[in-house]
GROMACS .gro file of C-alpha atoms in nm:
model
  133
    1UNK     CA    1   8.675   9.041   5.699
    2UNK     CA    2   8.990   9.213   5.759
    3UNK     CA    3   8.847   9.484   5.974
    4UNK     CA    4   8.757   9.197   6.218
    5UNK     CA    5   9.088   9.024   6.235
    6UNK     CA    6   9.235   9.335   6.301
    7UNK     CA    7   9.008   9.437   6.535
    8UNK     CA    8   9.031   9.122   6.734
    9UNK     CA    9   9.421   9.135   6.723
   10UNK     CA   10   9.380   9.385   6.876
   11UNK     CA   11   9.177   9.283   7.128
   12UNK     CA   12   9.419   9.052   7.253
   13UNK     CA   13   9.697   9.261   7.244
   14UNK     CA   14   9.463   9.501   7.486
   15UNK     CA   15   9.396   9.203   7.745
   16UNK     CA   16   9.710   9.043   7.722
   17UNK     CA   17   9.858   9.352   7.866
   18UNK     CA   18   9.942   9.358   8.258
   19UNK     CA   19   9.729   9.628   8.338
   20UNK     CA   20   9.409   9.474   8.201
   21UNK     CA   21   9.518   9.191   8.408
   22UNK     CA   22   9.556   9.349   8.739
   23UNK     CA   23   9.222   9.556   8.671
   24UNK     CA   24   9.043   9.232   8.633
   25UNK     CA   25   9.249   9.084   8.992
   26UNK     CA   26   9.165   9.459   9.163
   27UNK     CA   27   8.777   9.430   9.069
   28UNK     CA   28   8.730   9.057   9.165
   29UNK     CA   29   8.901   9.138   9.514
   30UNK     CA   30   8.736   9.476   9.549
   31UNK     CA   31   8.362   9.263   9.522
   32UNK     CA   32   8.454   9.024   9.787
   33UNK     CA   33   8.571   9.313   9.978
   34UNK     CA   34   8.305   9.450   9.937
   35UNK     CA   35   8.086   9.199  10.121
   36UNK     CA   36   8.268   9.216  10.397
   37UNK     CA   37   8.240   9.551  10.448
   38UNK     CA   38   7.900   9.474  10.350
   39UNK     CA   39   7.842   9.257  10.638
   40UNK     CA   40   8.086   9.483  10.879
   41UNK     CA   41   7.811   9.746  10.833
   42UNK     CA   42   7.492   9.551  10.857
   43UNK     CA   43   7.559   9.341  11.081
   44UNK     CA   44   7.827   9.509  11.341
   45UNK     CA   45   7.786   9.886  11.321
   46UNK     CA   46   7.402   9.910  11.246
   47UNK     CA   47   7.300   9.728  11.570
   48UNK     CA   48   7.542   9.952  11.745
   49UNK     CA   49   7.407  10.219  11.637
   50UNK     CA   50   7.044  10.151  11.637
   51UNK     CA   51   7.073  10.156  12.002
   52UNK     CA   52   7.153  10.549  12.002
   53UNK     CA   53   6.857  10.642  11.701
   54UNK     CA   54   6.633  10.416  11.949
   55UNK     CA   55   6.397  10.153  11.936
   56UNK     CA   56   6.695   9.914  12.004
   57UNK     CA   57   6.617   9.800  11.593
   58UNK     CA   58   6.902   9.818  11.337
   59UNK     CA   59   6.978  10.175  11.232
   60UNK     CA   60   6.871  10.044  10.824
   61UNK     CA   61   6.514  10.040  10.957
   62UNK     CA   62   6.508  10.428  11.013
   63UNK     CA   63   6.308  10.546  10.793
   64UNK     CA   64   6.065  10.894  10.842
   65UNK     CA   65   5.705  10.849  10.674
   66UNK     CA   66   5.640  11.151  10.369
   67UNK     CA   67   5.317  11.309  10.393
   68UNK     CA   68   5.099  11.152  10.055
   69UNK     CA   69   5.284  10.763  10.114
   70UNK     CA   70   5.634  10.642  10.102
   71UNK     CA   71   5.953  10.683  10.327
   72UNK     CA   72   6.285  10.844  10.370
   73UNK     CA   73   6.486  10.541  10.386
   74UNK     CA   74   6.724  10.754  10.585
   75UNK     CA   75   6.875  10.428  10.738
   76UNK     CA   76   6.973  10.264  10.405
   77UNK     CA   77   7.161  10.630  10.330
   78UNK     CA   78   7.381  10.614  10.627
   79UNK     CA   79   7.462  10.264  10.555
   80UNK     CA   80   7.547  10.322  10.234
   81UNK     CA   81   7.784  10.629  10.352
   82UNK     CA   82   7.940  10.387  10.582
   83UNK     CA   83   7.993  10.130  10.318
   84UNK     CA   84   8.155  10.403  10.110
   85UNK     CA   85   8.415  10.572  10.381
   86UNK     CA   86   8.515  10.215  10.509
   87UNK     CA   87   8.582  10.103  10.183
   88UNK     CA   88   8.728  10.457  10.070
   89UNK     CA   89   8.975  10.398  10.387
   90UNK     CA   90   9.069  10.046  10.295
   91UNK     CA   91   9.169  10.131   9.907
   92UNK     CA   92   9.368  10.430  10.057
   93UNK     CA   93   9.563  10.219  10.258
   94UNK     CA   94   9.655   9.989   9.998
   95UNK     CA   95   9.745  10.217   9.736
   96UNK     CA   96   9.976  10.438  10.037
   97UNK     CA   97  10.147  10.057  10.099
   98UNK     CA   98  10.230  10.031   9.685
   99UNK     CA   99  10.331  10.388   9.666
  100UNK     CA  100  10.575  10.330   9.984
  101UNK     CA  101  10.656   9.991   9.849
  102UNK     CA  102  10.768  10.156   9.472
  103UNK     CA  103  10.942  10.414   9.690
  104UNK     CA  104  11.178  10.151   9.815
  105UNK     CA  105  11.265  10.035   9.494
  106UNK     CA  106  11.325  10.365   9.378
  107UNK     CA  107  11.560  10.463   9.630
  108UNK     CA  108  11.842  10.191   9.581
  109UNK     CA  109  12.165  10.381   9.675
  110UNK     CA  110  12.339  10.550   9.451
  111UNK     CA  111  12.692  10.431   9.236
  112UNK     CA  112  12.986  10.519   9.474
  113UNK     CA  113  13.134  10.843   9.301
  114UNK     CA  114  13.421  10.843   9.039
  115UNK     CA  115  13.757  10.876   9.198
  116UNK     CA  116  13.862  11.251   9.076
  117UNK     CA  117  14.148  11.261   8.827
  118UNK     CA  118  14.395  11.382   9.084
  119UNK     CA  119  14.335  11.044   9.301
  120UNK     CA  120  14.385  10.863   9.030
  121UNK     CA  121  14.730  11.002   8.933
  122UNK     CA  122  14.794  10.976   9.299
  123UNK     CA  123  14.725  10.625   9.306
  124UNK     CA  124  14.936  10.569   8.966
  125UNK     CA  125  15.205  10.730   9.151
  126UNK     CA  126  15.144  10.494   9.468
  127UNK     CA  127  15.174  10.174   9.236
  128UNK     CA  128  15.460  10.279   9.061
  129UNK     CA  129  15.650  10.355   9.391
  130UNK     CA  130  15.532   9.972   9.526
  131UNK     CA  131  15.680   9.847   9.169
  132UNK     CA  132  16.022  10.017   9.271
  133UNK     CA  133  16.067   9.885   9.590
   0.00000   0.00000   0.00000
């Protein structure tokens, strides 16, 4: 009985963490993202580019019969590829924003130095002479 309590203390310490957290944010976002690029691909690009394979027909149709039955769905391939790079390209982006963004923080300028010990005497001197006069 204690094992479980334990273990599911445990548990809640792991989710309760940020990082779980922004996981959880990062995969919900990355689905929906997903469909777009989803969408970008099938219904954008492919027509595009089914005009150059020919036939005027969505490039996910190309497919090249096998000898015995089936097909090389070589259509679905590219699309998938495509799918793939654009959403490759979109994840590098964001993570080069964060990494600039953390940069900034990271670069806050520096304390102003410490005043050497000869400007200090110098400026004991200086306050001593503004006493006397």
């Amino acid at each position: 009985m204690s094992k479980t309590k334990g273990f599911i203390t445990e548990f809640k310490k792991f989710i309760a963490r940020g990082n779980v957290l922004d996981l959880a944010v990062g995969v919900i976002i990355g689905g929906a993202f997903s469909a777009i690029t989803n969408s970008l691909v099938n219904d954008i690009i492919n027509p595009i580019l089914g005009i150059f394979a020919g036939g005027n027909e969505a490039l996910s149709g190309l497919s090249f019969q096998l000898p015995g039955g089936g097909a090389l769905m070589l259509g679905n391939f590219i699309n998938a590829v495509l799918n793939f790079l654009i959403m490759a390209f979109a994840v590098f982006c964001l993570v080069k924003a964060v990494n600039r963004l953390h940069r900034k923080k990271e670069e806050a300028p520096p304390p102003p130095p410490q005043p050497s010990r000869e400007e200090v005497l110098l400026e004991e001197i200086r306050d001593l002479l503004k006493e006397r006069a």
